[in-house]
Coordinates of C-alpha atoms in Angstrom, one line a residue:
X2 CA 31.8 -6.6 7.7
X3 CA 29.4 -8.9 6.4
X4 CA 25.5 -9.5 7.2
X5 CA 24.3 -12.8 8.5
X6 CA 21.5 -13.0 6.6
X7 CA 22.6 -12.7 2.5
X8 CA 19.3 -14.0 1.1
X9 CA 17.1 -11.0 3.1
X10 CA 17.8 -8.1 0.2
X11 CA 15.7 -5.2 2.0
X12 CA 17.6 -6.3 5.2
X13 CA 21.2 -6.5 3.1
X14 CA 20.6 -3.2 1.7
X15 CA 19.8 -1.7 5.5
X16 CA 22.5 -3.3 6.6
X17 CA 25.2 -2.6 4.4
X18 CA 24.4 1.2 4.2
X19 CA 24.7 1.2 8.1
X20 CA 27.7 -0.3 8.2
X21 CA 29.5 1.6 5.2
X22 CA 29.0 5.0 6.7
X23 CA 30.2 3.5 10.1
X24 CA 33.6 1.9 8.7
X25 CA 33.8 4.8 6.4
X26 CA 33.9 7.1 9.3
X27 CA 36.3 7.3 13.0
X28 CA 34.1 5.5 15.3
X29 CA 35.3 2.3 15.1
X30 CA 39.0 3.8 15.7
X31 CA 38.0 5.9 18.5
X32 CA 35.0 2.5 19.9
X33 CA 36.9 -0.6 18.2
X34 CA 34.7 -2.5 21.1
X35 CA 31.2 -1.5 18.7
X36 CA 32.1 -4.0 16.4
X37 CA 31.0 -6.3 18.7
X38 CA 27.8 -4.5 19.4
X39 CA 27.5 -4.2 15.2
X40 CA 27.3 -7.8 15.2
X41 CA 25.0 -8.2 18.2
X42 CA 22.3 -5.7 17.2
X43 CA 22.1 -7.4 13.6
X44 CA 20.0 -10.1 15.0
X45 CA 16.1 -9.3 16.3
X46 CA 15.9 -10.1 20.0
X47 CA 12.8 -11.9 18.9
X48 CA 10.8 -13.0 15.4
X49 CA 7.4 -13.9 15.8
X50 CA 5.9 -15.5 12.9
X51 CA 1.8 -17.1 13.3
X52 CA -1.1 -17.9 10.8
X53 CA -3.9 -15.9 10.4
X54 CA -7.1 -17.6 9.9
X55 CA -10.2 -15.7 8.9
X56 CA -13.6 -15.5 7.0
X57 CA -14.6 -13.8 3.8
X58 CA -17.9 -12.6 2.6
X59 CA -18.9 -15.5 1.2
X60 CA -17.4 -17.8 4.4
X61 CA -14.9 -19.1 2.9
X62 CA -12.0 -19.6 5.2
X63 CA -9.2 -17.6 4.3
X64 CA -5.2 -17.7 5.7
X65 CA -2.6 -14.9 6.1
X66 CA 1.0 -14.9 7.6
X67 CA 1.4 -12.4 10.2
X68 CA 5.1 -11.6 11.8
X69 CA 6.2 -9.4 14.2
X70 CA 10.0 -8.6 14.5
X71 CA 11.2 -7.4 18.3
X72 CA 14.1 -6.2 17.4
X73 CA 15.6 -4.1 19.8
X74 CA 14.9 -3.0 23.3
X75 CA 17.4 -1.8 25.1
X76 CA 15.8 2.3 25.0
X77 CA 12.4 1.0 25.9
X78 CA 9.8 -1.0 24.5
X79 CA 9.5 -2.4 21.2
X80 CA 8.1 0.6 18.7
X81 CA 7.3 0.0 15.2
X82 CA 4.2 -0.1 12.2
X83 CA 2.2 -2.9 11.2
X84 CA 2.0 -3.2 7.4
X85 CA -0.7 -5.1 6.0
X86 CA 0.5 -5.6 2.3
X87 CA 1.4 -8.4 -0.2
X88 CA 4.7 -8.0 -0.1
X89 CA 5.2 -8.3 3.6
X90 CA 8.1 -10.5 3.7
X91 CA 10.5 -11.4 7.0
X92 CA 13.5 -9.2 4.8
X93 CA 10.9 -6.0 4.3
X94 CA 10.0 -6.3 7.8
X95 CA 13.9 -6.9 9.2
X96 CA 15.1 -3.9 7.1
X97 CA 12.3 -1.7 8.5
X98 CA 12.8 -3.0 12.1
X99 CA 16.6 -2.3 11.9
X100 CA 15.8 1.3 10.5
X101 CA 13.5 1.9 13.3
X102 CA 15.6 0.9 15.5
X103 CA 17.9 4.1 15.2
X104 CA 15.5 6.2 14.1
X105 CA 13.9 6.0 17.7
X106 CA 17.4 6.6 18.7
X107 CA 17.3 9.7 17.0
X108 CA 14.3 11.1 18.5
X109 CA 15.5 11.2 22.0
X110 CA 12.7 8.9 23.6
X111 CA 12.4 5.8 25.3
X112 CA 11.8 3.5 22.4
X113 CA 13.0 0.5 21.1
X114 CA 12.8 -0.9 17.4
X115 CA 10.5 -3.4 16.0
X116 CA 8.4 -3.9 12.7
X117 CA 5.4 -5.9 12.1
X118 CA 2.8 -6.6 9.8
X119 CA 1.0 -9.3 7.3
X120 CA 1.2 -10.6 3.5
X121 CA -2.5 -9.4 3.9
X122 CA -3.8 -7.2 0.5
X123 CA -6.8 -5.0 1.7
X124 CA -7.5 -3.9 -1.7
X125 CA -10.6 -5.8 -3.0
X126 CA -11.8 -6.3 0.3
X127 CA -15.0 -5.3 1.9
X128 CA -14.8 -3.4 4.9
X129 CA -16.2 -6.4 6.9
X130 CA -13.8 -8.4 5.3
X131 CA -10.8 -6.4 6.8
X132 CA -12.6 -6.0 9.9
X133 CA -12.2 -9.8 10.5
X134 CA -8.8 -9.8 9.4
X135 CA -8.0 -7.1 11.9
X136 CA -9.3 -9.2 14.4
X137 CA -8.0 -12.2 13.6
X138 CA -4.9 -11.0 13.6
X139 CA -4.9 -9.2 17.0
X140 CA -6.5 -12.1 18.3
X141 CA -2.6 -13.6 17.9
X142 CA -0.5 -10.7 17.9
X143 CA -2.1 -9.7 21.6
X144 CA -0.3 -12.6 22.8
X145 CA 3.4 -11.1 22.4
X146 CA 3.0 -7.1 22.7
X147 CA 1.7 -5.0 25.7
X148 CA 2.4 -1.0 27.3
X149 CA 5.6 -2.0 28.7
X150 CA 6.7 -4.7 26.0
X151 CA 6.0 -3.8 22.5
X152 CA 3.7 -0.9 21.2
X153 CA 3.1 -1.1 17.4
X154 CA 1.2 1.4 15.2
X155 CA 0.0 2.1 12.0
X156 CA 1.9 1.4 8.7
X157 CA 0.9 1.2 4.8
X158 CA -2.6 -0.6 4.7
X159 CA -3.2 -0.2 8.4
X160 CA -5.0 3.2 9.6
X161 CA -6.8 4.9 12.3
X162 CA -9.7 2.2 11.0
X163 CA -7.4 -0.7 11.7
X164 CA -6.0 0.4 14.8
X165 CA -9.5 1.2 16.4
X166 CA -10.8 -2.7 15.6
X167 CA -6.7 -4.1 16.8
X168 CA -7.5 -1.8 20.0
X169 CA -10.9 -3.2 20.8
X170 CA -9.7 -6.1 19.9
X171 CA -6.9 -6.3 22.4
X172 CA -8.9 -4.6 24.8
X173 CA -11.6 -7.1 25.3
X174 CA -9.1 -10.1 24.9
X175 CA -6.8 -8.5 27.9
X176 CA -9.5 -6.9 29.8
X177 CA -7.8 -3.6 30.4
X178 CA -7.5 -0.7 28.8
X179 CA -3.8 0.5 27.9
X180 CA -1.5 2.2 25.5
X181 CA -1.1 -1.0 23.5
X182 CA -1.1 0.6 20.0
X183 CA -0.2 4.4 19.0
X184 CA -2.8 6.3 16.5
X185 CA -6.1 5.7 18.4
X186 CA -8.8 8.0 17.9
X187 CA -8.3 11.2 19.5
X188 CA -11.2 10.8 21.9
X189 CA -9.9 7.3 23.1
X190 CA -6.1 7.9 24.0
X191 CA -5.0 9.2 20.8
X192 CA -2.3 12.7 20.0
X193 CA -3.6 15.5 18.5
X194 CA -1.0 15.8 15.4
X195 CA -0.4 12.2 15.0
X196 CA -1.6 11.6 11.4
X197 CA 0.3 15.0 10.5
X198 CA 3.3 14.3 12.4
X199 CA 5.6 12.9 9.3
X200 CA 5.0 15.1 6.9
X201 CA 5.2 18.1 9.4
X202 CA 8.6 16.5 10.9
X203 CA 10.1 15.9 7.3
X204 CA 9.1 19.4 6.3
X205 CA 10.6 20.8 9.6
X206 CA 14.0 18.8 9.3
X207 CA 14.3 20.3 5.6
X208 CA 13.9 23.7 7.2
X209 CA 16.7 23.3 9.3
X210 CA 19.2 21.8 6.2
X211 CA 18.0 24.6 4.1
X212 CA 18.9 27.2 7.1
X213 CA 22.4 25.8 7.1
X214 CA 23.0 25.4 3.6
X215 CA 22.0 29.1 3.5
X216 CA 24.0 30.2 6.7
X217 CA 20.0 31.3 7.4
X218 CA 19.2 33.6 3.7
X219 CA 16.5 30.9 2.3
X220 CA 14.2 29.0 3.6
X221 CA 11.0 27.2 1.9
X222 CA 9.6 30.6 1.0
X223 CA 9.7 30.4 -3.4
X224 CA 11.3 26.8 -3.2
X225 CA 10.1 23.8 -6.4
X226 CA 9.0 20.7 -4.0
X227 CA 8.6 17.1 -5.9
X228 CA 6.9 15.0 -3.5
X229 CA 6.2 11.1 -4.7
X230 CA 3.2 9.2 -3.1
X231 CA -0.5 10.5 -1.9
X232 CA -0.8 9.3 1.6
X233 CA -0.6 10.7 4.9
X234 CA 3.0 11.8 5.3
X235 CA 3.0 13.3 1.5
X236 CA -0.3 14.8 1.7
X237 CA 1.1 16.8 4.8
X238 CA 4.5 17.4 4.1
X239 CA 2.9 19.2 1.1
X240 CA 0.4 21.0 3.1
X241 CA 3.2 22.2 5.1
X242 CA 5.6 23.5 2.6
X243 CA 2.9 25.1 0.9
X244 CA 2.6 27.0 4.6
X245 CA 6.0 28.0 4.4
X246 CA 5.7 29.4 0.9
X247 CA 6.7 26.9 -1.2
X248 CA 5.3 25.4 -4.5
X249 CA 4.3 21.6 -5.1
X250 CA 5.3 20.2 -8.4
X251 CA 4.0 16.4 -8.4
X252 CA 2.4 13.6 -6.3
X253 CA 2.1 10.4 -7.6
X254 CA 0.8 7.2 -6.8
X255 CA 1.8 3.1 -7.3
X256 CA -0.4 3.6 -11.1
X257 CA 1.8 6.4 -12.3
X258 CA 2.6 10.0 -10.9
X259 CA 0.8 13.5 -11.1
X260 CA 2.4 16.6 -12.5
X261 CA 2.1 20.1 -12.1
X262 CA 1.8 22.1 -15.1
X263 CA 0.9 25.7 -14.4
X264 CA 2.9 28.1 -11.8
X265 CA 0.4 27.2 -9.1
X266 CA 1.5 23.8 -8.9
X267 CA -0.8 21.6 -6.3
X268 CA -2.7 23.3 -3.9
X269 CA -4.1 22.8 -0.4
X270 CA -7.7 22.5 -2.4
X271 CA -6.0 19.5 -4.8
X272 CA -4.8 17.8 -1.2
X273 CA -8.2 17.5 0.1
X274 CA -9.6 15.8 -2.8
X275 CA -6.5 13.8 -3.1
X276 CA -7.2 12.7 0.5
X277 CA -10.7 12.2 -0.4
X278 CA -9.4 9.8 -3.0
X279 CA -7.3 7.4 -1.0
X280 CA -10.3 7.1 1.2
X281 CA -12.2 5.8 -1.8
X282 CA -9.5 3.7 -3.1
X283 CA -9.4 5.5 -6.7
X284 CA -6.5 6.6 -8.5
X285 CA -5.2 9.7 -9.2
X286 CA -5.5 9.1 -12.9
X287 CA -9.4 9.6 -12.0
X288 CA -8.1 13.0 -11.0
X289 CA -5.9 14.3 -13.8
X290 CA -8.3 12.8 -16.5
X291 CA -11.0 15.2 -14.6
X292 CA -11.9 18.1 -17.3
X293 CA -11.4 21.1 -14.2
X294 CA -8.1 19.7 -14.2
X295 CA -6.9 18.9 -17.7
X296 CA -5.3 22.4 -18.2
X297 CA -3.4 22.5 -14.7
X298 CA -1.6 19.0 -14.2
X299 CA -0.6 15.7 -15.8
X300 CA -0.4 11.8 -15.1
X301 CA 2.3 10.1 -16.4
X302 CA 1.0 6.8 -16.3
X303 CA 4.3 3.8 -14.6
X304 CA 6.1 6.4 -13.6
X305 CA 7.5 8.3 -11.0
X306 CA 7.8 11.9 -10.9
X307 CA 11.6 12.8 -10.3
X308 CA 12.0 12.7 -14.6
X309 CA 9.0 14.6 -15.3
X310 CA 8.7 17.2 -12.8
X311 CA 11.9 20.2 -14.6
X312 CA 13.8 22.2 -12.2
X313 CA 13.2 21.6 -8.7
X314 CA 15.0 22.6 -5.5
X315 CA 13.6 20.1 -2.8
X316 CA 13.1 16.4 -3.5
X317 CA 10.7 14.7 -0.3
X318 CA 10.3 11.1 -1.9
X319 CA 7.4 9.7 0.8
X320 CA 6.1 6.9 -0.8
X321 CA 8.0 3.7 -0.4
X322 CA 11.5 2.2 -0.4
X323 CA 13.9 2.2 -3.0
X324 CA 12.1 5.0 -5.1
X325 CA 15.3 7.0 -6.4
X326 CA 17.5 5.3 -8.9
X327 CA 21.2 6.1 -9.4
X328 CA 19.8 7.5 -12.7
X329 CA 17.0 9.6 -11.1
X330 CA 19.8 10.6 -8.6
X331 CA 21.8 11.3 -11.7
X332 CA 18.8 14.1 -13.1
X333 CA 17.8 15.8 -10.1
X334 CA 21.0 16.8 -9.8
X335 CA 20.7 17.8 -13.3
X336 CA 17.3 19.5 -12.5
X337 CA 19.0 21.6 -10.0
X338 CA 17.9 19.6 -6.9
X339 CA 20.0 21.3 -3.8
X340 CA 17.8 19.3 -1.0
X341 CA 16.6 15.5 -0.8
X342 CA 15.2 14.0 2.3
X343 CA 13.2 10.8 2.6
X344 CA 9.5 10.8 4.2
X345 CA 9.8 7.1 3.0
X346 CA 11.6 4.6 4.6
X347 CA 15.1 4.0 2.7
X348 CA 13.5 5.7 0.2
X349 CA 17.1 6.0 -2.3
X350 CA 18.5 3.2 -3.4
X351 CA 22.5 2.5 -2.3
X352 CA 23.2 3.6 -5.9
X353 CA 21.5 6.9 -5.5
X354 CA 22.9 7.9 -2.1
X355 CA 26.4 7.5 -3.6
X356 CA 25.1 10.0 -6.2
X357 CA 23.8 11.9 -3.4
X358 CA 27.1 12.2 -1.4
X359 CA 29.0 12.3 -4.4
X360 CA 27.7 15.5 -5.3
X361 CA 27.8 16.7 -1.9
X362 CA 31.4 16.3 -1.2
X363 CA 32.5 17.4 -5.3
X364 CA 30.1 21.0 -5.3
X365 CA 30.8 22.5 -1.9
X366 CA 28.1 25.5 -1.9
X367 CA 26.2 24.0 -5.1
X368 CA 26.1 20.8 -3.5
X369 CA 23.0 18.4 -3.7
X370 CA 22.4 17.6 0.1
X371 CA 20.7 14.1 1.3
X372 CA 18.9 13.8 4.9
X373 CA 18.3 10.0 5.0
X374 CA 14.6 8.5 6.0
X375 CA 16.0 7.4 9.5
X376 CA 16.4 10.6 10.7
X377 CA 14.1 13.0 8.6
X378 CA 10.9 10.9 9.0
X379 CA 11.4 10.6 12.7
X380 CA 8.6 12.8 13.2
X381 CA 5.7 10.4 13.1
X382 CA 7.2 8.2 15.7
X383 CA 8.7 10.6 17.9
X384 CA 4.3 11.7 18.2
X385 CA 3.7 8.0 18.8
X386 CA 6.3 8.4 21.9
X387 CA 4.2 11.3 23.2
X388 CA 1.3 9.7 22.7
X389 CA 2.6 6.6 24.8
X390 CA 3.7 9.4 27.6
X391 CA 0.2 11.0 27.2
X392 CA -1.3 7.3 27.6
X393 CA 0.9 6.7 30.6
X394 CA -0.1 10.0 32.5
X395 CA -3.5 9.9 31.3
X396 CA -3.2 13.4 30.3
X397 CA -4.1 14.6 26.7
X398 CA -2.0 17.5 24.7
X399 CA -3.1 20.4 22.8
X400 CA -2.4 20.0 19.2
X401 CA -0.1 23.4 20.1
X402 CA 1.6 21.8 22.9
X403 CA 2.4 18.3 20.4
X404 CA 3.1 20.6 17.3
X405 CA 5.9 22.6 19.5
X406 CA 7.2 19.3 21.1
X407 CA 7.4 18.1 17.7
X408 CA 9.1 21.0 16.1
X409 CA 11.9 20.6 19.3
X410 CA 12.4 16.8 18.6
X411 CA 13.4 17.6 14.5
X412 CA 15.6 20.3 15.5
X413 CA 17.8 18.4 18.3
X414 CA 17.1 15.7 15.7
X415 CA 19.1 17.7 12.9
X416 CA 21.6 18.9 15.3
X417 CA 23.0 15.7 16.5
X418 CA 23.1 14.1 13.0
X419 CA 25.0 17.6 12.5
X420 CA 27.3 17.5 14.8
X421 CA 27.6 13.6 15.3
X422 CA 29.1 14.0 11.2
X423 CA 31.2 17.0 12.1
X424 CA 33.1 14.7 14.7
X425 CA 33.5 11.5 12.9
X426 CA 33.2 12.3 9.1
X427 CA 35.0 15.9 9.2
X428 CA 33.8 17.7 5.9
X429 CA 36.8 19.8 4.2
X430 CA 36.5 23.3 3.8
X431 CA 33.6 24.4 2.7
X432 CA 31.8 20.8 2.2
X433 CA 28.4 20.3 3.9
X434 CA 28.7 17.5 6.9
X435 CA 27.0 13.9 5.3
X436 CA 23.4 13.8 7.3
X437 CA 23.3 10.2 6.3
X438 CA 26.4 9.3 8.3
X439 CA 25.9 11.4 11.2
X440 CA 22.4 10.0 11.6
X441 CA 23.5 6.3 11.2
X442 CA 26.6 7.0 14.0
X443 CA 24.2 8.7 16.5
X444 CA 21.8 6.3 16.1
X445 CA 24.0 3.6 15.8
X446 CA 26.1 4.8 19.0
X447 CA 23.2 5.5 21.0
X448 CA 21.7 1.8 21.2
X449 CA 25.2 0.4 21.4
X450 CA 26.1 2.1 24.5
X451 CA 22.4 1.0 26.3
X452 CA 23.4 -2.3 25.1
X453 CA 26.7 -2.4 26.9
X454 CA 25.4 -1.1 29.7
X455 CA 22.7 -3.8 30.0
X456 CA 25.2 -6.5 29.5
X457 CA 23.8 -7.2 26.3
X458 CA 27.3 -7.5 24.8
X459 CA 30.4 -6.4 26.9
X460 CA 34.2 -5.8 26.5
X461 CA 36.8 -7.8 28.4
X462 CA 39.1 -5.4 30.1

C-alpha cells in the first residue's frame, strides 16, 4: 500500500511501519473494509500553516513558521505537543501527528491526534525573546484550537514556561478561562504527575514486558538500563528504575552521550544536577569534565550511548527519533539487550526494528523484545487526558490518585497490545507476541471503527 505523500520522509517512515505490521498480520483478512479506512486516516482532517511575526531584543522584527496538524478526531479532540525547534518541518510534524494519533488510541481516552509546533530555535534566545515568540504565536494558533476542538501541550523546546505565557496568552485573547493547553502549573489547572508521567509510564510498561518475559521471576530489581537523552521523560524513567532497583548506565545529550563507569552507575543525586543543567542550557560535557566526577563517568563526545555503554539488559532510548541504527540494533543484541522500549517517539529506525523482531521471533526465551514509542510512551499523554477531565470537572487529583490512574492506563495499555498480537500475529511456540504490531493493530483498529461509525468512510453493503 503506498503513502500519498513520498517526499514527507518522517511521515513515509510512520507510515510504512504502520502499514507493514498491518498487511503482515490477519486483519485485513478478517476487516478487508479497513483498507479503506487506511487510506482515509493517512490524510490530516486539517493543516494549519501561519507566519509568526515577532520582536527581538534589539527590535528587530523577526519571522517564524508555525503549523498545526489536526489530524484526527474521531475519539475526541485534537491532542498533541507543540515543538518549537529548527527542524520543525510539515513531514516531522505529520509523522508525530499520525503516531499520536494511535497512541491516544491506546490509552483508552477520549483523544484525538494532532501535532504542532514552530521552525523556532530557543537556544540563543533571551527569555524575553521567547516570551514574545510564545505570544506571538498563540496570538495565531488561538484562532484554530479550543476545550472541545484541539488541546495541545508541551513538546521539545516548549515547557511549563511556554505553556504558562501560550495560557495567558489565550486566556486574555478568548476571555475565558479553559483547559486549552495540558501542563499548566499545578496551582492553575495543571496534574500533579504530569512532568513525570513518561518516564514513569515507560518504566511501568517495561515492568509488565519484563513480568511476562519472566512468567513473573525478574523484574527491574539488578537490571543494566541505557537510557539516551537528559530531559524530562529520561531524567524520570531513570529516577524510576532506579526505585525499582535497577542501575543506570548512560544519558546523553545532542553534544555527545554520558557513560557510567563504576558499579553505581548514575544516581538520583547525578539526576538533580542533570536537571539543574537543562535549566541552564549547559551541556553535559560541563558535567563529566567536573573533577568530583572524572573517576565515576565518561562523555563520549558525537555519540550516542548504545556502543559505549557493555552489557545491558534494558534499552529506554528517550531522546528523539530515529536514534537506534540497524547496526546499534545489531550490538545491543550483542551486549545482551533482552528489553527495548521507546520513551522517544519512533525512536528505532525501520532497519533496527527488523533487527528487533528478528531476534524476537529467531531466540524464543533469549529473545531481544521491542515495545514501540506509540504504545510505551503513552504515559505522558494519557496524564494530559486526566488533566483535561480534571479541567472539565474542576476538580484536582492527588499526585496518588494520578500515579495509580496512571499505573492502570500502562497496564491495560500492555495488555491489549498483548493480546491484540496474540490474535492477529499468533507467535509459535514459545515466541514472545510482536508489541509493535499489536500496538499498531489496536490502535489502528480502534480509530477505524469510530471512523466508520461517524460516517467518516463507510462500506457498501
Amino acid at each position: 500500500m503506498t503513502s500519498p505523500n513520498v517526499s514527507e520522509p518522517e511521515f513515509e517512515q510512520a507510515y510504512k511501519e504502520l502499514v507493514s505490521t498491518l498487511e503482515n498480520s490477519t486483519l485485513f483478512e478478517k476487516n478487508p473494509e479497513y483498507k479503506k479506512a487506511l487510506e482515509v486516516a493517512a490524510i490530516p482532517e486539517r493543516v494549519i500553516q501561519f507566519r509568526v511575526v515577532w520582536e527581538d531584543d534589539k527590535g528587530q522584527c523577526q519571522v517564524n513558521r508555525g503549523y498545526r496538524v489536526q489530524f484526527n478526531s474521531a475519539l475526541g479532540p485534537y491532542k498533541g505537543g507543540l515543538r518549537f525547534h529548527p527542524s520543525v518541518n510539515l513531514s516531522i510534524l505529520k509523522f508525530l501527528g499520525f503516531e499520536q494519533i494511535f497512541k491516544n488510541a491506546l490509552t483508552g481516552l477520549s483523544m484525538g491526534g494532532g501535532k504542532g509546533g514552530a521552525d523556532f530555535d530557543p537556544k540563543g534566545k533571551s527569555d524575553n525573546e521567547i516570551r514574545k515568540f510564545s505570544v506571538a504565536f498563540m496570538n495565531e494558533l488561538q484562532k484554530h484550537i479550543g476545550a472541545d476542538t484541539d488541546v495541545p501541550a508541551g513538546d521539545i523546546g516548549v515547557s511549563p514556561r511556554e505553556i504558562g505565557w501560550m495560557f495567558g496568552t489565550y486566556r486574555m485573547r478568548k476571555g475565558k478561562w479553559e483547559g486549552v493547553l495540558t501542563g499548566k502549573g499545578g496551582s492553575w489547572g495543571g496534574s500533579l504527575i504530569r512532568p513525570e508521567a513518561t518516564g514513569y509510564g515507560l518504566v511501568y510498561y517495561v515492568e509488565h514486558m519484563i513480568k511476562h518475559a519472566s512468567k513473573g521471576q525478574e523484574s527491574f530489581q539488578g537490571k543494566r538500563v541505557a537510557i539516551s537523552g537528559s530531559g524530562n521523560v529520561a531524567q524520570y524513567a531513570a529516577l524510576k528504575a532506579i526505585e525499582l532497583g535497577a542501575t543506570i548506565v548512560s544519558l546523553s545529550d545532542s553534544k555527545g552521550a554520558l557513560i557510567a563507569t563504576d558499579d553505581k552507575g548514575i544516581t538520583p543525586e547525578l539526576v538533580s544536577t542533570i536537571a539543574q543543567l537543562k535549566v541552564e542550557r549547559k551541556q553535559l560535557s560541563e558535567l563529566a569534565n567536573a573533577s568530583e566526577y572524572k573517576d565515576k563517568f565518561k562523555y563520549v563526545e558525537g555519540a550516542r550511548p548504545w556502543t559505549h555503554v557493555g552489557n545491558v539488559d534494558v534499552v529506554l532510548p528517550s531522546a528523539t527519533q530515529n536514534e537506534i541504527s540497524g547496526e546499534e540494533a545489531e550490538a545491543l543484541v550483542k551486549a545482551g539487550a533482552k528489553f527495548v522500549a521507546e520513551g522517544s517517539n519512533m525512536g528505532s529506525t525501520q532497519e533496527a526494528i527488523d533487527v528487533f523482531e528478528k531476534t524476537r521471533r529467531e531466540k524464543g526465551s533469549d529473545a531481544l523484545w521491542y515495545g514501540p514509542g506509540k504504545a510505551a510512551n503513552a504515559g505522558g499523554v494519557a496524564v494530559s487526558g486526566l488533566e483535561m477531565a480534571q479541567n472539565s470537572a474542576r476538580l484536582k487529583w492527588t499526585a496518588e490518585e494520578v500515579d495509580q490512574k496512571l499505573k492502570g492506563i500502562m497496564e491495560d495499555c500492555f495488555n491489549n497490545c498483548l493480546k491484540t498480537a496474540q490474535e492477529f500475529v499468533p507467535p509459535k511456540e514459545g515466541e514472545l507476541p510482536s508489541l509493535v504490531a499489536g500496538a499498531n493493530i489496536a490502535g489502528f483498529s480502534k480509530v477505524a471503527a469510530a471512523m466508520k461509525d461517524q460516517g467518516d468512510w463507510w462500506k457498501s453493503d
